[in-house]
mmCIF file of C-alpha atoms in Angstrom:
data_model
loop_
_atom_site.group_PDB
_atom_site.id
_atom_site.type_symbol
_atom_site.label_atom_id
_atom_site.label_comp_id
_atom_site.label_asym_id
_atom_site.label_seq_id
_atom_site.Cartn_x
_atom_site.Cartn_y
_atom_site.Cartn_z
ATOM 1 C CA MET H 4 -6.595 -35.197 -15.779
ATOM 2 C CA LYS H 5 -3.721 -36.425 -13.189
ATOM 3 C CA THR H 6 -1.031 -35.453 -14.830
ATOM 4 C CA GLN H 7 -3.306 -31.677 -15.354
ATOM 5 C CA THR H 8 -3.759 -32.039 -11.446
ATOM 6 C CA LEU H 9 -0.742 -32.669 -10.877
ATOM 7 C CA ALA H 10 1.191 -30.392 -12.856
ATOM 8 C CA LEU H 11 -0.747 -27.046 -11.220
ATOM 9 C CA GLY H 12 -0.909 -28.445 -7.702
ATOM 10 C CA LEU H 13 3.186 -28.159 -8.841
ATOM 11 C CA ALA H 14 2.841 -24.729 -10.628
ATOM 12 C CA LEU H 15 1.161 -23.305 -7.387
ATOM 13 C CA ALA H 16 3.000 -25.045 -4.737
ATOM 14 C CA LEU H 17 6.132 -23.066 -6.648
ATOM 15 C CA ASN H 18 4.523 -19.418 -6.802
ATOM 16 C CA PRO H 19 2.048 -19.331 -3.753
ATOM 17 C CA LEU H 20 1.152 -15.971 -5.701
ATOM 18 C CA ALA H 21 -0.520 -17.946 -8.939
ATOM 19 C CA ALA H 22 -3.539 -19.269 -6.291
ATOM 20 C CA THR H 23 -4.621 -16.348 -5.524
ATOM 21 C CA THR H 24 -4.719 -15.229 -9.158
ATOM 22 C CA ALA H 25 -6.353 -18.627 -9.351
ATOM 23 C CA VAL H 26 -8.901 -17.933 -7.693
ATOM 24 C CA SER H 27 -9.645 -14.153 -7.884
ATOM 25 C CA SER H 28 -8.719 -10.920 -9.226
ATOM 26 C CA ARG H 29 -9.273 -8.835 -6.398
ATOM 27 C CA PRO H 30 -7.195 -9.960 -3.833
ATOM 28 C CA PRO H 31 -8.775 -8.925 -0.203
ATOM 29 C CA SER H 32 -6.263 -5.772 0.346
ATOM 30 C CA ALA H 33 -8.768 -3.786 -2.130
ATOM 31 C CA PHE H 34 -11.946 -5.139 -0.870
ATOM 32 C CA TRP H 35 -11.936 -2.386 1.748
ATOM 33 C CA LEU H 36 -11.937 0.019 -1.161
ATOM 34 C CA GLU H 37 -15.752 -0.988 -1.549
ATOM 35 C CA GLN H 38 -16.911 -1.335 2.326
ATOM 36 C CA ARG H 39 -20.051 0.231 2.891
ATOM 37 C CA PRO H 40 -19.834 1.972 5.422
ATOM 38 C CA ARG H 41 -16.935 3.048 4.527
ATOM 39 C CA PRO H 42 -14.333 1.503 7.745
ATOM 40 C CA ASN H 43 -11.615 2.333 9.231
ATOM 41 C CA TRP H 44 -8.166 0.498 11.005
ATOM 42 C CA ASN H 45 -6.300 3.444 12.403
ATOM 43 C CA THR H 46 -6.995 3.578 16.780
ATOM 44 C CA PRO H 47 -5.164 6.744 18.447
ATOM 45 C CA ALA H 48 -1.912 5.555 20.296
ATOM 46 C CA ALA H 49 -1.086 2.470 18.046
ATOM 47 C CA SER H 50 2.133 0.516 17.444
ATOM 48 C CA ILE H 51 3.432 1.149 14.245
ATOM 49 C CA PRO H 52 3.061 -2.552 13.134
ATOM 50 C CA THR H 53 5.073 -5.166 12.768
ATOM 51 C CA ALA H 54 6.725 -6.113 9.427
ATOM 52 C CA THR H 55 6.156 -9.857 9.201
ATOM 53 C CA ASN H 56 8.003 -12.413 6.423
ATOM 54 C CA LEU H 57 10.331 -10.496 5.363
ATOM 55 C CA THR H 58 12.520 -11.028 2.708
ATOM 56 C CA PRO H 59 15.090 -9.478 1.873
ATOM 57 C CA PRO H 60 16.360 -7.827 -1.801
ATOM 58 C CA ASN H 61 18.547 -10.657 -3.015
ATOM 59 C CA THR H 62 19.493 -8.695 -6.287
ATOM 60 C CA VAL H 63 22.639 -6.037 -6.400
ATOM 61 C CA HIS H 64 19.964 -3.486 -8.510
ATOM 62 C CA CYS H 65 17.249 -4.119 -5.546
ATOM 63 C CA LYS H 66 20.393 -3.394 -3.498
ATOM 64 C CA GLN H 67 20.532 -0.339 -4.489
ATOM 65 C CA GLN H 68 17.020 1.547 -4.075
ATOM 66 C CA ILE H 69 17.308 1.492 -0.220
ATOM 67 C CA PRO H 70 17.642 4.542 1.156
ATOM 68 C CA ASN H 71 19.488 4.530 4.364
ATOM 69 C CA PRO H 72 16.391 6.182 7.083
ATOM 70 C CA SER H 73 17.470 10.413 7.534
ATOM 71 C CA THR H 74 14.278 11.084 9.255
ATOM 72 C CA PRO H 75 13.446 9.840 12.621
ATOM 73 C CA GLU H 76 10.403 8.913 11.260
ATOM 74 C CA GLU H 77 12.153 6.767 8.925
ATOM 75 C CA ARG H 78 14.018 4.544 11.394
ATOM 76 C CA ALA H 79 10.484 4.144 13.074
ATOM 77 C CA VAL H 80 9.851 2.374 10.538
ATOM 78 C CA LYS H 81 12.718 0.256 9.518
ATOM 79 C CA ALA H 82 12.567 -0.619 14.052
ATOM 80 C CA ALA H 83 9.859 -1.672 13.452
ATOM 81 C CA GLY H 84 11.525 -4.294 10.815
ATOM 82 C CA TRP H 85 10.751 -2.250 7.233
ATOM 83 C CA VAL H 86 12.302 -2.021 4.228
ATOM 84 C CA VAL H 87 12.232 1.459 4.086
ATOM 85 C CA PHE H 88 11.492 3.295 0.406
ATOM 86 C CA LYS H 89 9.822 6.043 -1.855
ATOM 87 C CA VAL H 90 8.457 6.474 -4.722
ATOM 88 C CA ARG H 91 8.855 10.034 -7.101
ATOM 89 C CA GLY H 92 6.413 12.451 -7.079
ATOM 90 C CA GLU H 93 4.968 12.090 -3.910
ATOM 91 C CA THR H 94 4.216 14.626 -1.288
ATOM 92 C CA GLN H 95 6.846 13.606 1.555
ATOM 93 C CA SER H 96 6.091 16.399 4.248
ATOM 94 C CA ALA H 97 4.087 18.981 4.710
ATOM 95 C CA GLY H 98 2.616 20.216 7.642
ATOM 96 C CA GLY H 99 3.934 18.433 9.893
ATOM 97 C CA VAL H 100 2.966 15.285 8.674
ATOM 98 C CA VAL H 101 4.907 13.103 7.315
ATOM 99 C CA LEU H 102 4.727 9.936 4.508
ATOM 100 C CA VAL H 103 6.915 6.893 4.962
ATOM 101 C CA ARG H 104 6.409 3.831 2.532
ATOM 102 C CA GLY H 105 7.981 0.500 3.982
ATOM 103 C CA GLN H 106 8.148 -2.997 2.029
ATOM 104 C CA THR H 107 8.748 -6.092 2.805
ATOM 105 C CA SER H 108 9.785 -8.102 -0.534
ATOM 106 C CA TYR H 109 10.920 -7.267 -4.275
ATOM 107 C CA ASP H 110 9.219 -9.204 -7.108
ATOM 108 C CA GLY H 111 11.723 -9.995 -10.409
ATOM 109 C CA MET H 112 11.543 -5.995 -11.503
ATOM 110 C CA CYS H 113 12.812 -5.089 -8.353
ATOM 111 C CA ARG H 114 8.410 -3.821 -7.285
ATOM 112 C CA PRO H 115 8.097 -3.137 -3.654
ATOM 113 C CA MET H 116 5.625 -6.204 -2.543
ATOM 114 C CA GLY H 117 4.117 -6.432 1.066
ATOM 115 C CA TYR H 118 4.238 -2.908 1.291
ATOM 116 C CA GLN H 119 2.347 0.330 3.412
ATOM 117 C CA GLN H 120 2.271 3.485 3.671
ATOM 118 C CA PHE H 121 2.205 4.583 7.391
ATOM 119 C CA VAL H 122 1.282 8.141 8.610
ATOM 120 C CA PHE H 123 3.195 10.427 11.463
ATOM 121 C CA VAL H 124 1.478 13.898 12.456
ATOM 122 C CA ASN H 125 4.752 15.842 14.701
ATOM 123 C CA GLY H 126 6.411 13.073 15.046
ATOM 124 C CA VAL H 127 3.363 11.000 16.372
ATOM 125 C CA PHE H 128 2.395 7.801 14.572
ATOM 126 C CA ALA H 129 -0.970 8.281 12.830
ATOM 127 C CA GLY H 130 -2.158 5.220 11.159
ATOM 128 C CA THR H 131 -1.479 3.255 7.950
ATOM 129 C CA ILE H 132 -2.705 4.367 4.396
ATOM 130 C CA ALA H 133 -4.781 0.548 4.085
ATOM 131 C CA PRO H 134 -6.052 -2.083 5.991
ATOM 132 C CA ASN H 135 -3.322 -4.924 4.700
ATOM 133 C CA VAL H 136 -0.335 -3.979 2.757
ATOM 134 C CA MET H 137 -0.742 -4.181 -1.026
ATOM 135 C CA HIS H 138 1.612 -6.122 -4.074
ATOM 136 C CA SER H 139 2.446 -4.396 -6.432
ATOM 137 C CA ARG H 140 0.684 -4.871 -9.638
ATOM 138 C CA PHE H 141 -2.173 -5.594 -7.688
ATOM 139 C CA ASP H 142 -5.721 -4.813 -7.264
ATOM 140 C CA GLY H 143 -5.121 -2.499 -5.080
ATOM 141 C CA ALA H 144 -1.875 -1.430 -4.989
ATOM 142 C CA LEU H 145 -0.984 1.974 -3.514
ATOM 143 C CA ILE H 146 0.037 4.214 -6.791
ATOM 144 C CA GLN H 147 1.121 8.138 -4.819
ATOM 145 C CA THR H 148 0.152 9.947 -1.940
ATOM 146 C CA ASN H 149 0.056 13.769 -0.938
ATOM 147 C CA ILE H 150 -0.807 16.153 1.391
ATOM 148 C CA GLU H 151 -2.725 19.225 1.044
ATOM 149 C CA THR H 152 -3.570 21.436 3.659
ATOM 150 C CA PRO H 153 -5.485 21.776 5.525
ATOM 151 C CA PRO H 154 -3.457 18.591 6.880
ATOM 152 C CA ARG H 155 -5.646 15.547 4.682
ATOM 153 C CA LEU H 156 -4.313 13.326 2.882
ATOM 154 C CA LYS H 157 -5.748 12.084 -0.695
ATOM 155 C CA ALA H 158 -4.232 8.657 -1.999
ATOM 156 C CA LEU H 159 -4.572 6.952 -5.253
ATOM 157 C CA PHE H 160 -5.736 3.281 -5.636
ATOM 158 C CA SER H 161 -4.955 0.696 -9.177
ATOM 159 C CA ARG H 162 -7.984 -1.122 -9.471
ATOM 160 C CA TYR H 163 -8.176 -4.163 -12.307
ATOM 161 C CA THR H 164 -10.649 -5.862 -13.508
ATOM 162 C CA PRO H 165 -10.557 -9.509 -14.630
ATOM 163 C CA ARG H 166 -9.546 -7.927 -18.136
ATOM 164 C CA ASP H 167 -6.515 -6.118 -17.507
ATOM 165 C CA GLY H 168 -3.362 -7.112 -18.195
ATOM 166 C CA LEU H 169 -0.383 -6.165 -15.688
ATOM 167 C CA CYS H 170 0.946 -3.321 -17.024
ATOM 168 C CA CYS H 171 -2.622 -0.907 -17.000
ATOM 169 C CA PRO H 172 -5.209 -1.194 -14.702
ATOM 170 C CA SER H 173 -8.550 0.135 -16.097
ATOM 171 C CA ARG H 174 -9.677 1.830 -13.016
ATOM 172 C CA THR H 175 -8.324 3.706 -10.231
ATOM 173 C CA SER H 176 -9.903 4.441 -6.862
ATOM 174 C CA GLU H 177 -9.399 8.330 -5.068
ATOM 175 C CA VAL H 178 -9.583 8.369 -1.694
ATOM 176 C CA THR H 179 -9.616 11.357 0.605
ATOM 177 C CA TYR H 180 -8.193 11.100 4.359
ATOM 178 C CA ARG H 181 -8.726 14.168 7.362
ATOM 179 C CA ILE H 182 -6.360 13.708 10.019
ATOM 180 C CA ASP H 183 -8.589 13.555 13.360
ATOM 181 C CA VAL H 184 -6.428 14.904 17.454
ATOM 182 C CA ILE H 185 -8.200 12.793 19.745
ATOM 183 C CA ASN H 186 -7.344 12.903 23.524
ATOM 184 C CA ASN H 187 -4.101 14.143 21.975
ATOM 185 C CA GLN H 188 -3.255 11.205 19.696
ATOM 186 C CA PRO H 189 -2.977 12.404 15.581
ATOM 187 C CA LEU H 190 -5.618 9.877 13.685
ATOM 188 C CA VAL H 191 -5.585 9.144 10.010
ATOM 189 C CA VAL H 192 -9.406 9.385 9.062
ATOM 190 C CA PRO H 193 -10.704 7.913 5.592
ATOM 191 C CA MET H 194 -14.380 9.334 4.171
ATOM 192 C CA THR H 195 -14.790 9.632 1.102
ATOM 193 C CA VAL H 196 -13.063 6.922 -2.314
ATOM 194 C CA ILE H 197 -14.491 7.641 -5.909
ATOM 195 C CA THR H 198 -13.528 5.163 -8.666
ATOM 196 C CA TYR H 199 -13.452 5.902 -11.987
ATOM 197 C CA ASP H 200 -12.416 5.195 -15.157
ATOM 198 C CA ASN H 201 -8.425 5.553 -16.647
ATOM 199 C CA PRO H 202 -8.127 7.433 -20.109
ATOM 200 C CA GLU H 203 -8.167 4.472 -22.516
#
């Protein structure tokens, strides 16, 4: 028994994420998708959150994925300490709304870890897409966000159950947001969450 306990303690010390997985298959980043009433973590005229626990990519392949900030919004996210990255198939800008993703680290396959998405309206920061940073292949991980007309957002999040493999979450949560203007300041407001089973 002592040997097993020591082995488990060593494994958790070497891999802090293992502790989170062992305690729960649903990290705190996903809790907000099930809260009632719907919370809003964004406030008018807020500053871009500062990145914490930044771990630069440690392989040439990961470094090659980092784009040079090319817009004022991307430069603002980088200035807050984030590593900017982009996702194919995602609407990056439309109707004055701009989406920027920032991350703090990578996993062993260069997937983003500790990442967030920032929303700007006419160059002004309007909020984040989720209340907490997210991790690839964890419950509550952002898949993609698209901008709709009139300006609204629709985002998809991976939802895992304890039986799901890391490759294949069995459910998806679809979140819609509106963009309010309060005292001339844009504000991202989550509206509805619909969770559905993914096709097998």
